[in-house]
PDB file of C-alpha atoms in Angstrom:
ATOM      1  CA  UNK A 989      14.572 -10.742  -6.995  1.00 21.00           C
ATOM      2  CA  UNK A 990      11.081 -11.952  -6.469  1.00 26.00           C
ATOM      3  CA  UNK A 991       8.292  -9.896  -6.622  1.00 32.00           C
ATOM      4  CA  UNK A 992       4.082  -9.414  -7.036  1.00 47.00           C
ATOM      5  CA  UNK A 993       3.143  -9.334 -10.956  1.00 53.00           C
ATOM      6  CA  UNK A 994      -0.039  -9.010 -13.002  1.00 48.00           C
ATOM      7  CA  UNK A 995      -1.034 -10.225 -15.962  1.00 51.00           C
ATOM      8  CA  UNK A 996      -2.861  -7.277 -17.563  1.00 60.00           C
ATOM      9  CA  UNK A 997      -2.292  -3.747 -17.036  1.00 87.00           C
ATOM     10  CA  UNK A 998      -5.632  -2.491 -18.155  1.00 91.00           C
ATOM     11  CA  UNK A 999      -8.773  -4.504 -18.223  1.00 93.00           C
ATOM     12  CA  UNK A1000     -12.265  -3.284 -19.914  1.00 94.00           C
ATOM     13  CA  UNK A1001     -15.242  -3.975 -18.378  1.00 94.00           C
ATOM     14  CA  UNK A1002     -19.115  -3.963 -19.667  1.00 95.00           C
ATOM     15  CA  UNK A1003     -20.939  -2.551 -16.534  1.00 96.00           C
ATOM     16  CA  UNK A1004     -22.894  -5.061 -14.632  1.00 96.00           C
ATOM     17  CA  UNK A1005     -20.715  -8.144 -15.997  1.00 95.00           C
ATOM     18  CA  UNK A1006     -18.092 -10.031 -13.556  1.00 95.00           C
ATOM     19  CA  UNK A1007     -14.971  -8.292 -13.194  1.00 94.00           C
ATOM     20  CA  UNK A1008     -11.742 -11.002 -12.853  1.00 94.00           C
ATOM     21  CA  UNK A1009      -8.663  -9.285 -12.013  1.00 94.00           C
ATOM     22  CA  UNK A1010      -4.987 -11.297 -11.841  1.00 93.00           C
ATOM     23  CA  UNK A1011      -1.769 -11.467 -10.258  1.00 93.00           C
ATOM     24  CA  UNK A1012       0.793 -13.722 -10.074  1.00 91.00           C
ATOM     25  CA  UNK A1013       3.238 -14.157  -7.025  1.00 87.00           C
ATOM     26  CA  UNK A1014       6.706 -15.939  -6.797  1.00 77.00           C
ATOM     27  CA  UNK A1015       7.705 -15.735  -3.118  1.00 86.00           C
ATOM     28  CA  UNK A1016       6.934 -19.507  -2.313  1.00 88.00           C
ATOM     29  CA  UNK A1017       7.171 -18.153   1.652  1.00 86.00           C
ATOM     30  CA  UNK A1018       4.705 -15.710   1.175  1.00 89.00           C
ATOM     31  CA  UNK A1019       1.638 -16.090   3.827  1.00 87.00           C
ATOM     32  CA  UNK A1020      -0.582 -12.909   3.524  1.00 89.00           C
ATOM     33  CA  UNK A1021      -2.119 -11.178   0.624  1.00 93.00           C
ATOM     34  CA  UNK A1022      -4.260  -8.028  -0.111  1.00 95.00           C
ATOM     35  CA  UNK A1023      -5.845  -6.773  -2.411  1.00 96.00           C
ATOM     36  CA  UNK A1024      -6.197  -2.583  -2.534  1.00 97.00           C
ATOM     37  CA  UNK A1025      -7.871  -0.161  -5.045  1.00 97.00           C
ATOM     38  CA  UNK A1026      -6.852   3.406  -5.866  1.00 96.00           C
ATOM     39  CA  UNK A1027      -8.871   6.045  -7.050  1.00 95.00           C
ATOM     40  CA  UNK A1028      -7.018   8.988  -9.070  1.00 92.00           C
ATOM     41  CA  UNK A1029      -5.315  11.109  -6.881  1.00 91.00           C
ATOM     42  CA  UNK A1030      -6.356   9.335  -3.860  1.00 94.00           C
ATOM     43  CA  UNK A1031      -4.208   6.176  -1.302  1.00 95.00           C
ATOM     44  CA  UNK A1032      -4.632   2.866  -1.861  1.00 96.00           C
ATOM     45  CA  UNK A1033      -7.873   1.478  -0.316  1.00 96.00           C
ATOM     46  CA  UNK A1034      -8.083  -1.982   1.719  1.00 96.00           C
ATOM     47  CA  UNK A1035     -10.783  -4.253  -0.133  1.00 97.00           C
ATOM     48  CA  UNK A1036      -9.971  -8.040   0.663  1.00 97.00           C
ATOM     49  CA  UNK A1037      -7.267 -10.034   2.383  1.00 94.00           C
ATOM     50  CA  UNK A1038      -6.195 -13.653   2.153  1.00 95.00           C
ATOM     51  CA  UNK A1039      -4.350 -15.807   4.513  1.00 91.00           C
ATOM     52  CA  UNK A1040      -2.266 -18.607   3.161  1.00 90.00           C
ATOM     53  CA  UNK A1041      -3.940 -21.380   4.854  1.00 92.00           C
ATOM     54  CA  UNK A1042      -7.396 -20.300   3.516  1.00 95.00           C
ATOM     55  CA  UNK A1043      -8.073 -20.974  -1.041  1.00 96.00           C
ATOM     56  CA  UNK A1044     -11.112 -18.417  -0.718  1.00 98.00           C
ATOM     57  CA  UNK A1045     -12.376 -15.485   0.744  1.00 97.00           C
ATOM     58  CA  UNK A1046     -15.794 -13.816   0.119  1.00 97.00           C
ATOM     59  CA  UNK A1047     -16.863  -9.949   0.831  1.00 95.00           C
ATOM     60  CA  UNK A1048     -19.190  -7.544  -0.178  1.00 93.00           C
ATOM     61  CA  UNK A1049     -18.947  -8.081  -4.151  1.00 96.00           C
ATOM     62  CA  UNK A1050     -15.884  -9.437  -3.960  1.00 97.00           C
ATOM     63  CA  UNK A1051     -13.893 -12.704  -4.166  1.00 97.00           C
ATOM     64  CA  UNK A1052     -10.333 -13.721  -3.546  1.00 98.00           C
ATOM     65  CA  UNK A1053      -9.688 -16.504  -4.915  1.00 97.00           C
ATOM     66  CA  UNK A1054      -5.494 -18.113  -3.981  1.00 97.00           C
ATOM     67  CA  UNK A1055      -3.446 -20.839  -5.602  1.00 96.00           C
ATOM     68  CA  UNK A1056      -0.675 -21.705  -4.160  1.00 94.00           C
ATOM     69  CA  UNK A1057       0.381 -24.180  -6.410  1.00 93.00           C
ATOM     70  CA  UNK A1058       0.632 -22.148  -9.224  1.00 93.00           C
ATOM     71  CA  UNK A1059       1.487 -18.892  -7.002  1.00 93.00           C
ATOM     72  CA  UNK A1060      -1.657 -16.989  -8.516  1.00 94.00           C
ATOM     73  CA  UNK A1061      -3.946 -14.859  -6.957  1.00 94.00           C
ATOM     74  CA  UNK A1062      -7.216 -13.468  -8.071  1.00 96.00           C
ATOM     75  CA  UNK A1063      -9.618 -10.727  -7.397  1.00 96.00           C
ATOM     76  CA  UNK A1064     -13.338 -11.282  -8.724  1.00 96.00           C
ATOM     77  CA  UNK A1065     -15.902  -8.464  -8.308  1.00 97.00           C
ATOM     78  CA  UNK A1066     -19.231  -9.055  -8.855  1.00 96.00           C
ATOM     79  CA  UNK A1067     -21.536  -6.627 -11.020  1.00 96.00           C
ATOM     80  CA  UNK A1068     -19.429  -4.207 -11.957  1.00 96.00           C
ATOM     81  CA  UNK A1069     -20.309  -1.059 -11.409  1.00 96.00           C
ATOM     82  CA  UNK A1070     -18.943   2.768 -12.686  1.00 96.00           C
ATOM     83  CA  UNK A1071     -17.184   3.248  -8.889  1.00 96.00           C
ATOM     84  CA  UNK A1072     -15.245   0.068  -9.516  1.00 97.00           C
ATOM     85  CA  UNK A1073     -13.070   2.092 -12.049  1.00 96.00           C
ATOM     86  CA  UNK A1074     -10.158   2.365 -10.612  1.00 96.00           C
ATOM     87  CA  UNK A1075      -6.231   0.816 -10.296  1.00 95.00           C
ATOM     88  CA  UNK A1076      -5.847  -2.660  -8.321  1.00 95.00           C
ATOM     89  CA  UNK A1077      -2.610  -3.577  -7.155  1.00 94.00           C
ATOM     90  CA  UNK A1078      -2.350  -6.781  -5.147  1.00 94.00           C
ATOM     91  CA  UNK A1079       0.473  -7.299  -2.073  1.00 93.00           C
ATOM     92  CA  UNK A1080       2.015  -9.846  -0.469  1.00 91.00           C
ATOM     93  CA  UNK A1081       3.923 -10.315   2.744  1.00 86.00           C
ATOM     94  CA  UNK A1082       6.159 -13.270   3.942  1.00 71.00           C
ATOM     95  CA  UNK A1083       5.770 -13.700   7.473  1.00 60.00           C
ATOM     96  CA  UNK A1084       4.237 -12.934  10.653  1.00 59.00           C
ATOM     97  CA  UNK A1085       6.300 -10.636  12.188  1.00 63.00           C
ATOM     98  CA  UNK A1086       7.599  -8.310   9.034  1.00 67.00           C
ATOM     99  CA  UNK A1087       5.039  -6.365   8.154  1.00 73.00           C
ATOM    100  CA  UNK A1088       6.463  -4.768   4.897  1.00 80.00           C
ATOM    101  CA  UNK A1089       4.373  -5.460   1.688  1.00 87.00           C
ATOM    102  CA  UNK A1090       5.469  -6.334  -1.820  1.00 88.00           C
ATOM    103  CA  UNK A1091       3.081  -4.518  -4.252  1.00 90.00           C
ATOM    104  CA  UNK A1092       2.471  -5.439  -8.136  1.00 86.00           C
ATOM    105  CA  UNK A1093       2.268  -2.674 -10.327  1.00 85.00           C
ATOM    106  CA  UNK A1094      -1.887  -2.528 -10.565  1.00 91.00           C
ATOM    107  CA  UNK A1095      -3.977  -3.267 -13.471  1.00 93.00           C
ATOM    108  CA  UNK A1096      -6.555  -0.040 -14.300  1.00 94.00           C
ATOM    109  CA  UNK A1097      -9.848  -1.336 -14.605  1.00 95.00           C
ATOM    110  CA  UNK A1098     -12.237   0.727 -16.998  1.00 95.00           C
ATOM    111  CA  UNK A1099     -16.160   0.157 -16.618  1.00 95.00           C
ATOM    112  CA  UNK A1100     -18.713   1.039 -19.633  1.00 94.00           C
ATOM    113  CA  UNK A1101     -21.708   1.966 -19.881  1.00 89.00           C
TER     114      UNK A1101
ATOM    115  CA  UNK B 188     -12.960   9.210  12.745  1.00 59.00           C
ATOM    116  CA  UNK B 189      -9.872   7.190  12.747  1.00 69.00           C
ATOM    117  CA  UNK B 190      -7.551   7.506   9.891  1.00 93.00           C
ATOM    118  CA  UNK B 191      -4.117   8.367   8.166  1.00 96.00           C
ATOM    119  CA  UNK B 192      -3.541  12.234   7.666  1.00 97.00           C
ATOM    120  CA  UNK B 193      -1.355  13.641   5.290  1.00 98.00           C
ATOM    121  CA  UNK B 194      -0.385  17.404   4.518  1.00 96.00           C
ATOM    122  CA  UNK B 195       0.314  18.815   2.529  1.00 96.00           C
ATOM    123  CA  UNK B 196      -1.738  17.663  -0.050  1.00 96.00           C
ATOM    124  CA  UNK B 197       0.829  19.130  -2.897  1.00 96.00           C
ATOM    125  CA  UNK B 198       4.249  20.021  -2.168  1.00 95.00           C
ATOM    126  CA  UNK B 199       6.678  22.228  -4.618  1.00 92.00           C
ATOM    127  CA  UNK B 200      10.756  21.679  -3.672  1.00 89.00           C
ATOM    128  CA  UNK B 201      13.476  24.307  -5.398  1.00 89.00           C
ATOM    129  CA  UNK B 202      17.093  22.777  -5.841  1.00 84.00           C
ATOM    130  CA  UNK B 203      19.061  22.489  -3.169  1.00 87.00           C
ATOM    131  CA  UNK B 204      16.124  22.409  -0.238  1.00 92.00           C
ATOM    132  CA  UNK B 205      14.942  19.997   1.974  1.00 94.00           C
ATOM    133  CA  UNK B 206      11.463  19.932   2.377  1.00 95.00           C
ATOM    134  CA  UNK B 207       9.073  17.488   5.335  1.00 97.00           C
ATOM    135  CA  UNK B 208       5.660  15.633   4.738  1.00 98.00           C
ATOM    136  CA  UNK B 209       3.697  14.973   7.335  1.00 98.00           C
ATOM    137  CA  UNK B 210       2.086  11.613   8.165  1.00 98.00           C
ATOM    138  CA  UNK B 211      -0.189  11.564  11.594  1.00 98.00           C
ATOM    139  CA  UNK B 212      -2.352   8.748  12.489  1.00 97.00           C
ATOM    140  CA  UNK B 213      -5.088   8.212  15.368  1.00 95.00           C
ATOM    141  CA  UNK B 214      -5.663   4.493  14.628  1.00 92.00           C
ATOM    142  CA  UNK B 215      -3.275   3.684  17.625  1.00 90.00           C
ATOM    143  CA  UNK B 216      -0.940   1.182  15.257  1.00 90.00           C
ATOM    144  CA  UNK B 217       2.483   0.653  15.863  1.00 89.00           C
ATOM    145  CA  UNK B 218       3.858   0.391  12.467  1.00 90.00           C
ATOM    146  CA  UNK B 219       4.277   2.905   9.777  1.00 94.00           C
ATOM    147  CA  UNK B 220       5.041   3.007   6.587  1.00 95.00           C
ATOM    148  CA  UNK B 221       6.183   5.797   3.695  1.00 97.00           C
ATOM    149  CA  UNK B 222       5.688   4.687  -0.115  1.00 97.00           C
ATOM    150  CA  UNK B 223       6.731   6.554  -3.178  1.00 97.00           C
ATOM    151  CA  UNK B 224       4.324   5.637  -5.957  1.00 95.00           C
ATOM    152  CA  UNK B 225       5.718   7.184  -9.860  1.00 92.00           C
ATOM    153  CA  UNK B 226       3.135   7.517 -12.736  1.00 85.00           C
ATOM    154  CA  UNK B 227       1.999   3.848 -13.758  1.00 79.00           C
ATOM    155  CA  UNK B 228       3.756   2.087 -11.607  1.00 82.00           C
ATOM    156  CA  UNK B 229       3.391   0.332  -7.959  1.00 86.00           C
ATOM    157  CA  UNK B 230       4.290   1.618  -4.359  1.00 93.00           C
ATOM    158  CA  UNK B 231       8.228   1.100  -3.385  1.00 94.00           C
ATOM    159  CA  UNK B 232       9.265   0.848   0.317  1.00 94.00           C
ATOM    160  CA  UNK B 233      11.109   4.373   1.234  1.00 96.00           C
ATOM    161  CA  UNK B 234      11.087   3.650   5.305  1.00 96.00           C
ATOM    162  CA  UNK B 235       9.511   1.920   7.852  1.00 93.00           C
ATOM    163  CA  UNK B 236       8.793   1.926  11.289  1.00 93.00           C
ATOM    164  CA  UNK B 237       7.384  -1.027  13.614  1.00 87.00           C
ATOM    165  CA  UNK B 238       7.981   0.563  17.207  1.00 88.00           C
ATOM    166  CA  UNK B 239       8.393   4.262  18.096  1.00 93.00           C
ATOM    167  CA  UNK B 240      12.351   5.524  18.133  1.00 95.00           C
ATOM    168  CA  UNK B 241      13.247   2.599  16.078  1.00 93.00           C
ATOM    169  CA  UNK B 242      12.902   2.694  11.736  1.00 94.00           C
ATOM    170  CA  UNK B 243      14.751   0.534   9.098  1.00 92.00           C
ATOM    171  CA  UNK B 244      15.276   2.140   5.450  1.00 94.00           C
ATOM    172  CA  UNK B 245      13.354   0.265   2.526  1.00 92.00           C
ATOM    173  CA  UNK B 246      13.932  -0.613  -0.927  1.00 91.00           C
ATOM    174  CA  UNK B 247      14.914   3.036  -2.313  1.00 95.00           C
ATOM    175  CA  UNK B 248      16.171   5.186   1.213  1.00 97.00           C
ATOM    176  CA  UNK B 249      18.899   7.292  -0.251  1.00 97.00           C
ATOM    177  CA  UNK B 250      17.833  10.851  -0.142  1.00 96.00           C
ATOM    178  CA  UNK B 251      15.127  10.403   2.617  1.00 98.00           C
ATOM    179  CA  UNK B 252      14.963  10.291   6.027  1.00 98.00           C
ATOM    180  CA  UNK B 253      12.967   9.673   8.588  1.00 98.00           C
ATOM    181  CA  UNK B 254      11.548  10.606  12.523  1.00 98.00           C
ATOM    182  CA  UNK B 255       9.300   8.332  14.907  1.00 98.00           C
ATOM    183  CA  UNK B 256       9.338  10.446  18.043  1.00 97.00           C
ATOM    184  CA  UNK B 257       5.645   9.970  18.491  1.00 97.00           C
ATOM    185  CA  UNK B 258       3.696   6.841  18.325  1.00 96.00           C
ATOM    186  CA  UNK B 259       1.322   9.235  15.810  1.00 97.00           C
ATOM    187  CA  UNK B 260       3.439  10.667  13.564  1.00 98.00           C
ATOM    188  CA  UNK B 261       6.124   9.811  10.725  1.00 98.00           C
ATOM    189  CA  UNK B 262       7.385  12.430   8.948  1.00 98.00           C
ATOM    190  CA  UNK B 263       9.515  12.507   5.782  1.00 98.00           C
ATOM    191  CA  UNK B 264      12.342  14.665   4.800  1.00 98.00           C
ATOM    192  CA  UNK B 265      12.971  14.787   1.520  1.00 96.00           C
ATOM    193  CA  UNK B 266      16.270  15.983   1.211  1.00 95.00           C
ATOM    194  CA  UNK B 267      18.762  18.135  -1.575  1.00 90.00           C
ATOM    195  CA  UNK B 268      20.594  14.239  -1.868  1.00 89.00           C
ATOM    196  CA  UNK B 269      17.120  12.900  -3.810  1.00 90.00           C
ATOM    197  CA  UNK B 270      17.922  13.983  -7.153  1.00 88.00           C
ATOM    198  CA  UNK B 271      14.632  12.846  -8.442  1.00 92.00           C
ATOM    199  CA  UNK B 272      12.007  13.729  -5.764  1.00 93.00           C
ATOM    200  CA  UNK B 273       8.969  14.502  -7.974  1.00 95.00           C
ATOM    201  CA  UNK B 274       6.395  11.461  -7.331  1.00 96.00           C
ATOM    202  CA  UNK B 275       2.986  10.639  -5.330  1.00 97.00           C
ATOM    203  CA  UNK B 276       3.829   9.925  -1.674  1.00 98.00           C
ATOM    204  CA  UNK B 277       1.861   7.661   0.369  1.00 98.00           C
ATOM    205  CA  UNK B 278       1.669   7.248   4.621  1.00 98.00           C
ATOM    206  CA  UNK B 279       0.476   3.958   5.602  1.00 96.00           C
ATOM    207  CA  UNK B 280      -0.252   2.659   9.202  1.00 94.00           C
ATOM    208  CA  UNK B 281      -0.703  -1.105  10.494  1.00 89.00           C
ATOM    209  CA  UNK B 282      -0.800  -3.409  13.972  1.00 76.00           C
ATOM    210  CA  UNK B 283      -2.156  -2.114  16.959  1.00 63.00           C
ATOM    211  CA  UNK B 284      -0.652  -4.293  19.447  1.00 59.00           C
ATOM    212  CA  UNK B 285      -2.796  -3.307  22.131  1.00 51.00           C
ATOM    213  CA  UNK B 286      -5.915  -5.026  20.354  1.00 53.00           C
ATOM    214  CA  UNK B 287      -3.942  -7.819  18.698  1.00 54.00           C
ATOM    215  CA  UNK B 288      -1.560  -8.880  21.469  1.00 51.00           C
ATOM    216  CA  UNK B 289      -0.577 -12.305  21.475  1.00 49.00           C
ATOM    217  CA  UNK B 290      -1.521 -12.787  17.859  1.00 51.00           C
ATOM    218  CA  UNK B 291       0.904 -13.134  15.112  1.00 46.00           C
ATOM    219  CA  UNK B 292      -0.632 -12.193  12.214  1.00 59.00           C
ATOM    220  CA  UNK B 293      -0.689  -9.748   9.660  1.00 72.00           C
ATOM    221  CA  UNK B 294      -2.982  -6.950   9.381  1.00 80.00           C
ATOM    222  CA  UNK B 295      -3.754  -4.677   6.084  1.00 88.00           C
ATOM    223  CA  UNK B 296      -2.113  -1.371   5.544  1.00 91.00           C
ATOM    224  CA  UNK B 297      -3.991   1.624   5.695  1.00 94.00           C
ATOM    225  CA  UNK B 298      -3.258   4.386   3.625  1.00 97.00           C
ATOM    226  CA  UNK B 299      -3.544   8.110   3.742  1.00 97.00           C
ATOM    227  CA  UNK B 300      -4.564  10.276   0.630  1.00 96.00           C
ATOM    228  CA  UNK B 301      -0.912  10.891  -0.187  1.00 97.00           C
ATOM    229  CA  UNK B 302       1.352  13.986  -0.910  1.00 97.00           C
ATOM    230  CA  UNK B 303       1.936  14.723  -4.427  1.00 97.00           C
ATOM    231  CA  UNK B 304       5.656  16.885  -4.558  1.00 96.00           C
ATOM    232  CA  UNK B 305       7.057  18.517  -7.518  1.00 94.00           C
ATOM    233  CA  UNK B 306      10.178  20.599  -8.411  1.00 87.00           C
ATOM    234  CA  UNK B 307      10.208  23.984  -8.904  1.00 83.00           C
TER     235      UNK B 307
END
């Protein structure tokens, strides 16, 4: 079947340096993609999405960055901080009208002091 | 404040019982969602529901079911039948027709802060 991968499952970060999280996707027909982080104990929480038509999108921090041609999708966060610890999972969805997501399996970021 | 509400928070389940989590939302969205999340891994699809009275099953249904009398609420039953029931549950809500109509796109899931059930 096809489904939402990452590269790393745990990824070490030096506070206040660029955090670059990854995931690969193999749905080809996939048009939608978010990008959600989970605190310990706590549900997933919305950060980015990312249209299909769109390569880039910028928020507070954070960048999702989308190639299609190579089905990869990546989460940058800017000046990593202690609160950023947490699991990221990306998601995917095919279409307009079905609204179930695909999630990867996360990657558990770890920021040092 | 809008958001997802579950209860209880933790859960406990002796053999043989059926037990119910409760998922209520005042975000006025028309879909709903129930997740089981294990240790280390990613959410899987138990149920969901785009319309009220009307649900499909997900990727790993047996042993669950599922109610959407209410436009709010989406309850779980985890029933005798789910012979591995200890996990993290997760409610999540999306689309609120009233405020997208006419668009087709997709909007994020939100999430509530989950049920965590064990066995007794």
């Amino acid at each position: 079947g096809e489904s939402v991968g990452l590269h790393l499952p745990t990824l070490s970060v030096q506070e206040g340096d660029n955090s670059i999280i990854n995931c690969a996707y193999s749905n080809s027909a996939s048009d939608y993609f978010i990008w959600y982080k989970q605190e310990s104990g706590k549900g997933p929480q919305f950060i980015i999405d990312i249209r299909s038509n769109m390569d880039k999108r910028q928020g507070q921090r954070v960048t999702v960055l989308l190639n299609k041609t190579v089905k990869h999708l990546s989460l940058q966060i800017a000046a990593t901080q202690p609160g950023d610890s947490a699991v990221y999972f990306c998601a995917e969805n095919i279409g307009p009208n079905d609204y179930k997501l695909s999630f990867g399996a996360g990657t558990t970021v770890t920021v040092r002091a | 404040d809008g958001g997802i509400t579950q209860s209880p928070k933790y859960l406990f389940r002796k053999e043989g019982q059926n037990v119910t989590l409760s998922c209520e939302q005042n975000l006025n969205h028309d879909a709903m969602y129930w997740y089981r999340q294990d240790p280390g891994q990613g959410l899987r699809l138990i149920y969901y529901s785009q319309i009220v009275n009307d649900f499909q099953k997900g990727d790993i249904a047996e042993g669950y079911s599922v109610s959407r009398e209410k436009k709010e609420s989406f309850p779980l039953t985890v029933t005798s039948a789910q012979k591995n029931p200890t996990a993290f549950y997760l409610c999540a809500s999306s689309i609120d027709s009233d405020r997208d109509r006419g668009l087709l796109s997709n909007q994020p899931q939100h999430f509530g802060d989950g049920t965590r059930l064990s066995i007794l």
